[in-house]
Amino acid sequence: MSPHEIWMQYAYREAEKAYEKGEIPIGAVIVFDSMIIGKGHNQVQTLKDPTAHAEIIAITSAAEYLSSKVLLGCTMYVTLEPCSMCAGAVVLSKMDALYFGAYDNKSGACGSVLNITNNKSLNHQLNVTGGIMDAKCGELIRSFFDVKR
């Protein structure tokens, strides 16, 4: 198992927490100096907050840990390609890298539909790699929506 798959396992566990709560199962962790300093899972329904995505919660947690709005030296692992809101937050936080699981061909903003994370018009770009544990991450989301239908 690669180091990226090991970190993605932690994000996947966060996604499972969301699934158990009836939330869209997306989880995220932020790593700094080989340690998780922020984590989150979707809580949109629970908190009745459209911004309570896994990535936003993880960024808030990491920023609090570092006492900084700038997350240089940090890497995010998230089970689904971030949407435009979350991709924008990742860029604004100035993280070094983003690794995601499943691609989101409907609203992914890290290369699938939009590419906010590497938009040359913005003041920060970052390394992005998708497809880490793609099948497993995608299956959790498909399973969630199969039950909902």
PDB file of C-alpha atoms in Angstrom:
ATOM      1  CA  MET A   1       0.000   0.000   0.000  1.00  0.00           C
ATOM      2  CA  SER A   2       1.375   3.413  -0.982  1.00  0.00           C
ATOM      3  CA  PRO A   3       1.693   6.272   1.536  1.00  0.00           C
ATOM      4  CA  HIS A   4      -1.106   8.078  -0.314  1.00  0.00           C
ATOM      5  CA  GLU A   5      -3.404   5.068   0.096  1.00  0.00           C
ATOM      6  CA  ILE A   6      -2.600   4.953   3.809  1.00  0.00           C
ATOM      7  CA  TRP A   7      -3.643   8.602   4.271  1.00  0.00           C
ATOM      8  CA  MET A   8      -6.696   8.061   2.050  1.00  0.00           C
ATOM      9  CA  GLN A   9      -7.781   5.250   4.385  1.00  0.00           C
ATOM     10  CA  TYR A  10      -8.140   7.881   7.122  1.00  0.00           C
ATOM     11  CA  ALA A  11     -10.251  10.058   4.827  1.00  0.00           C
ATOM     12  CA  TYR A  12     -12.328   6.991   3.947  1.00  0.00           C
ATOM     13  CA  ARG A  13     -13.032   6.374   7.644  1.00  0.00           C
ATOM     14  CA  GLU A  14     -14.329   9.942   7.854  1.00  0.00           C
ATOM     15  CA  ALA A  15     -16.572   9.242   4.841  1.00  0.00           C
ATOM     16  CA  GLU A  16     -17.957   6.181   6.628  1.00  0.00           C
ATOM     17  CA  LYS A  17     -18.920   8.426   9.560  1.00  0.00           C
ATOM     18  CA  ALA A  18     -20.892  10.610   7.167  1.00  0.00           C
ATOM     19  CA  TYR A  19     -22.582   7.534   5.684  1.00  0.00           C
ATOM     20  CA  GLU A  20     -23.651   6.368   9.141  1.00  0.00           C
ATOM     21  CA  LYS A  21     -25.253   9.792   9.759  1.00  0.00           C
ATOM     22  CA  GLY A  22     -27.151   9.739   6.468  1.00  0.00           C
ATOM     23  CA  GLU A  23     -24.853  12.353   4.947  1.00  0.00           C
ATOM     24  CA  ILE A  24     -23.288  12.087   1.494  1.00  0.00           C
ATOM     25  CA  PRO A  25     -20.228   9.963   2.369  1.00  0.00           C
ATOM     26  CA  ILE A  26     -17.249  12.202   1.771  1.00  0.00           C
ATOM     27  CA  GLY A  27     -14.319  12.414   4.169  1.00  0.00           C
ATOM     28  CA  ALA A  28     -11.154  14.491   4.279  1.00  0.00           C
ATOM     29  CA  VAL A  29      -7.924  14.685   6.267  1.00  0.00           C
ATOM     30  CA  ILE A  30      -5.114  17.231   6.178  1.00  0.00           C
ATOM     31  CA  VAL A  31      -1.564  16.047   6.806  1.00  0.00           C
ATOM     32  CA  PHE A  32       1.343  18.195   8.040  1.00  0.00           C
ATOM     33  CA  ASP A  33       4.729  16.774   9.073  1.00  0.00           C
ATOM     34  CA  SER A  34       3.391  13.194   8.731  1.00  0.00           C
ATOM     35  CA  MET A  35       0.541  13.897  11.168  1.00  0.00           C
ATOM     36  CA  ILE A  36      -3.174  14.479  10.648  1.00  0.00           C
ATOM     37  CA  ILE A  37      -3.921  18.016  11.844  1.00  0.00           C
ATOM     38  CA  GLY A  38      -7.415  18.379  10.420  1.00  0.00           C
ATOM     39  CA  LYS A  39     -10.200  16.016   9.499  1.00  0.00           C
ATOM     40  CA  GLY A  40     -13.833  16.188   8.602  1.00  0.00           C
ATOM     41  CA  HIS A  41     -16.786  14.501   6.982  1.00  0.00           C
ATOM     42  CA  ASN A  42     -19.878  15.931   5.353  1.00  0.00           C
ATOM     43  CA  GLN A  43     -22.302  17.401   7.881  1.00  0.00           C
ATOM     44  CA  VAL A  44     -24.555  19.474   5.608  1.00  0.00           C
ATOM     45  CA  GLN A  45     -27.782  17.843   6.819  1.00  0.00           C
ATOM     46  CA  THR A  46     -26.700  17.493  10.449  1.00  0.00           C
ATOM     47  CA  LEU A  47     -25.663  21.135  10.802  1.00  0.00           C
ATOM     48  CA  LYS A  48     -28.206  22.442   8.271  1.00  0.00           C
ATOM     49  CA  ASP A  49     -25.322  24.297   6.655  1.00  0.00           C
ATOM     50  CA  PRO A  50     -24.635  24.111   2.902  1.00  0.00           C
ATOM     51  CA  THR A  51     -20.946  24.872   3.531  1.00  0.00           C
ATOM     52  CA  ALA A  52     -20.402  21.971   5.964  1.00  0.00           C
ATOM     53  CA  HIS A  53     -18.483  19.874   3.440  1.00  0.00           C
ATOM     54  CA  ALA A  54     -15.751  17.514   4.628  1.00  0.00           C
ATOM     55  CA  GLU A  55     -13.013  19.680   3.098  1.00  0.00           C
ATOM     56  CA  ILE A  56     -14.212  22.911   4.736  1.00  0.00           C
ATOM     57  CA  ILE A  57     -14.450  21.268   8.150  1.00  0.00           C
ATOM     58  CA  ALA A  58     -10.954  19.775   7.745  1.00  0.00           C
ATOM     59  CA  ILE A  59      -9.495  23.129   6.627  1.00  0.00           C
ATOM     60  CA  THR A  60     -11.042  24.920   9.616  1.00  0.00           C
ATOM     61  CA  SER A  61      -9.611  22.275  11.951  1.00  0.00           C
ATOM     62  CA  ALA A  62      -6.111  22.457  10.408  1.00  0.00           C
ATOM     63  CA  ALA A  63      -6.087  26.266  10.446  1.00  0.00           C
ATOM     64  CA  GLU A  64      -7.018  26.204  14.117  1.00  0.00           C
ATOM     65  CA  TYR A  65      -4.281  23.660  14.841  1.00  0.00           C
ATOM     66  CA  LEU A  66      -1.627  25.774  13.083  1.00  0.00           C
ATOM     67  CA  SER A  67      -3.125  29.082  14.276  1.00  0.00           C
ATOM     68  CA  SER A  68      -2.838  30.262  10.692  1.00  0.00           C
ATOM     69  CA  LYS A  69      -5.045  30.852   7.664  1.00  0.00           C
ATOM     70  CA  VAL A  70      -2.149  29.674   5.492  1.00  0.00           C
ATOM     71  CA  LEU A  71      -1.633  25.909   5.295  1.00  0.00           C
ATOM     72  CA  LEU A  72       1.732  25.796   3.533  1.00  0.00           C
ATOM     73  CA  GLY A  73       3.345  22.391   3.902  1.00  0.00           C
ATOM     74  CA  CYS A  74      -0.054  20.696   4.188  1.00  0.00           C
ATOM     75  CA  THR A  75      -1.608  18.019   2.001  1.00  0.00           C
ATOM     76  CA  MET A  76      -5.309  17.174   1.797  1.00  0.00           C
ATOM     77  CA  TYR A  77      -6.702  13.720   1.133  1.00  0.00           C
ATOM     78  CA  VAL A  78     -10.401  13.611   0.246  1.00  0.00           C
ATOM     79  CA  THR A  79     -12.540  10.728  -0.982  1.00  0.00           C
ATOM     80  CA  LEU A  80     -14.246  12.665  -3.807  1.00  0.00           C
ATOM     81  CA  GLU A  81     -12.928  15.329  -6.159  1.00  0.00           C
ATOM     82  CA  PRO A  82     -13.759  18.661  -4.492  1.00  0.00           C
ATOM     83  CA  CYS A  83     -16.562  20.913  -5.724  1.00  0.00           C
ATOM     84  CA  SER A  84     -15.929  24.544  -6.712  1.00  0.00           C
ATOM     85  CA  MET A  85     -16.467  25.848  -3.149  1.00  0.00           C
ATOM     86  CA  CYS A  86     -14.048  23.361  -1.636  1.00  0.00           C
ATOM     87  CA  ALA A  87     -11.474  23.664  -4.430  1.00  0.00           C
ATOM     88  CA  GLY A  88     -11.524  27.426  -3.909  1.00  0.00           C
ATOM     89  CA  ALA A  89     -11.009  26.995  -0.170  1.00  0.00           C
ATOM     90  CA  VAL A  90      -8.059  24.670  -0.807  1.00  0.00           C
ATOM     91  CA  VAL A  91      -6.482  27.283  -3.118  1.00  0.00           C
ATOM     92  CA  LEU A  92      -7.086  30.108  -0.622  1.00  0.00           C
ATOM     93  CA  SER A  93      -5.501  28.063   2.169  1.00  0.00           C
ATOM     94  CA  LYS A  94      -2.354  27.697   0.017  1.00  0.00           C
ATOM     95  CA  MET A  95      -1.933  23.974   0.626  1.00  0.00           C
ATOM     96  CA  ASP A  96       0.889  22.226  -1.201  1.00  0.00           C
ATOM     97  CA  ALA A  97      -1.026  19.255  -2.588  1.00  0.00           C
ATOM     98  CA  LEU A  98      -4.398  17.590  -2.923  1.00  0.00           C
ATOM     99  CA  TYR A  99      -5.068  13.878  -3.429  1.00  0.00           C
ATOM    100  CA  PHE A 100      -8.597  12.689  -4.067  1.00  0.00           C
ATOM    101  CA  GLY A 101     -10.305   9.356  -4.529  1.00  0.00           C
ATOM    102  CA  ALA A 102     -13.211   9.226  -6.972  1.00  0.00           C
ATOM    103  CA  TYR A 103     -13.610  11.678  -9.834  1.00  0.00           C
ATOM    104  CA  ASP A 104     -16.796  13.772  -9.857  1.00  0.00           C
ATOM    105  CA  ASN A 105     -17.900  14.204 -13.468  1.00  0.00           C
ATOM    106  CA  LYS A 106     -20.897  16.323 -12.416  1.00  0.00           C
ATOM    107  CA  SER A 107     -19.355  18.987 -10.186  1.00  0.00           C
ATOM    108  CA  GLY A 108     -15.654  18.222  -9.752  1.00  0.00           C
ATOM    109  CA  ALA A 109     -13.546  21.378  -9.754  1.00  0.00           C
ATOM    110  CA  CYS A 110     -10.051  19.879  -9.770  1.00  0.00           C
ATOM    111  CA  GLY A 111      -9.920  18.849 -13.412  1.00  0.00           C
ATOM    112  CA  SER A 112     -13.157  17.019 -14.266  1.00  0.00           C
ATOM    113  CA  VAL A 113     -15.672  19.827 -14.879  1.00  0.00           C
ATOM    114  CA  LEU A 114     -13.657  22.857 -13.762  1.00  0.00           C
ATOM    115  CA  ASN A 115     -10.032  23.252 -12.780  1.00  0.00           C
ATOM    116  CA  ILE A 116      -9.875  25.783  -9.978  1.00  0.00           C
ATOM    117  CA  THR A 117      -6.836  24.245  -8.280  1.00  0.00           C
ATOM    118  CA  ASN A 118      -4.608  24.887 -11.282  1.00  0.00           C
ATOM    119  CA  ASN A 119      -6.150  28.038 -12.713  1.00  0.00           C
ATOM    120  CA  LYS A 120      -3.265  30.294 -13.771  1.00  0.00           C
ATOM    121  CA  SER A 121      -5.430  33.389 -13.112  1.00  0.00           C
ATOM    122  CA  LEU A 122      -5.420  32.659  -9.385  1.00  0.00           C
ATOM    123  CA  ASN A 123      -2.530  33.529  -7.074  1.00  0.00           C
ATOM    124  CA  HIS A 124      -1.898  29.917  -5.983  1.00  0.00           C
ATOM    125  CA  GLN A 125      -1.889  26.565  -7.733  1.00  0.00           C
ATOM    126  CA  LEU A 126      -1.172  23.189  -6.198  1.00  0.00           C
ATOM    127  CA  ASN A 127      -0.270  19.647  -7.134  1.00  0.00           C
ATOM    128  CA  VAL A 128      -3.426  17.566  -7.622  1.00  0.00           C
ATOM    129  CA  THR A 129      -3.648  13.802  -8.088  1.00  0.00           C
ATOM    130  CA  GLY A 130      -6.931  11.976  -8.475  1.00  0.00           C
ATOM    131  CA  GLY A 131      -7.880   8.321  -8.487  1.00  0.00           C
ATOM    132  CA  ILE A 132      -6.353   7.271  -5.141  1.00  0.00           C
ATOM    133  CA  MET A 133      -8.524   4.309  -4.083  1.00  0.00           C
ATOM    134  CA  ASP A 134     -10.962   5.442  -6.789  1.00  0.00           C
ATOM    135  CA  ALA A 135     -13.022   2.224  -6.893  1.00  0.00           C
ATOM    136  CA  LYS A 136     -13.479   1.972  -3.123  1.00  0.00           C
ATOM    137  CA  CYS A 137     -14.307   5.662  -2.669  1.00  0.00           C
ATOM    138  CA  GLY A 138     -16.679   5.658  -5.628  1.00  0.00           C
ATOM    139  CA  GLU A 139     -18.445   2.523  -4.454  1.00  0.00           C
ATOM    140  CA  LEU A 140     -19.237   4.075  -1.056  1.00  0.00           C
ATOM    141  CA  ILE A 141     -20.931   7.028  -2.757  1.00  0.00           C
ATOM    142  CA  ARG A 142     -22.776   4.805  -5.268  1.00  0.00           C
ATOM    143  CA  SER A 143     -23.963   2.602  -2.415  1.00  0.00           C
ATOM    144  CA  PHE A 144     -25.265   5.646  -0.517  1.00  0.00           C
ATOM    145  CA  PHE A 145     -27.299   6.873  -3.491  1.00  0.00           C
ATOM    146  CA  ASP A 146     -28.561   3.360  -4.353  1.00  0.00           C
ATOM    147  CA  VAL A 147     -30.085   3.183  -0.849  1.00  0.00           C
ATOM    148  CA  LYS A 148     -31.549   6.705  -1.186  1.00  0.00           C
ATOM    149  CA  ARG A 149     -33.275   5.834  -4.468  1.00  0.00           C
TER     150      ARG A 149
END
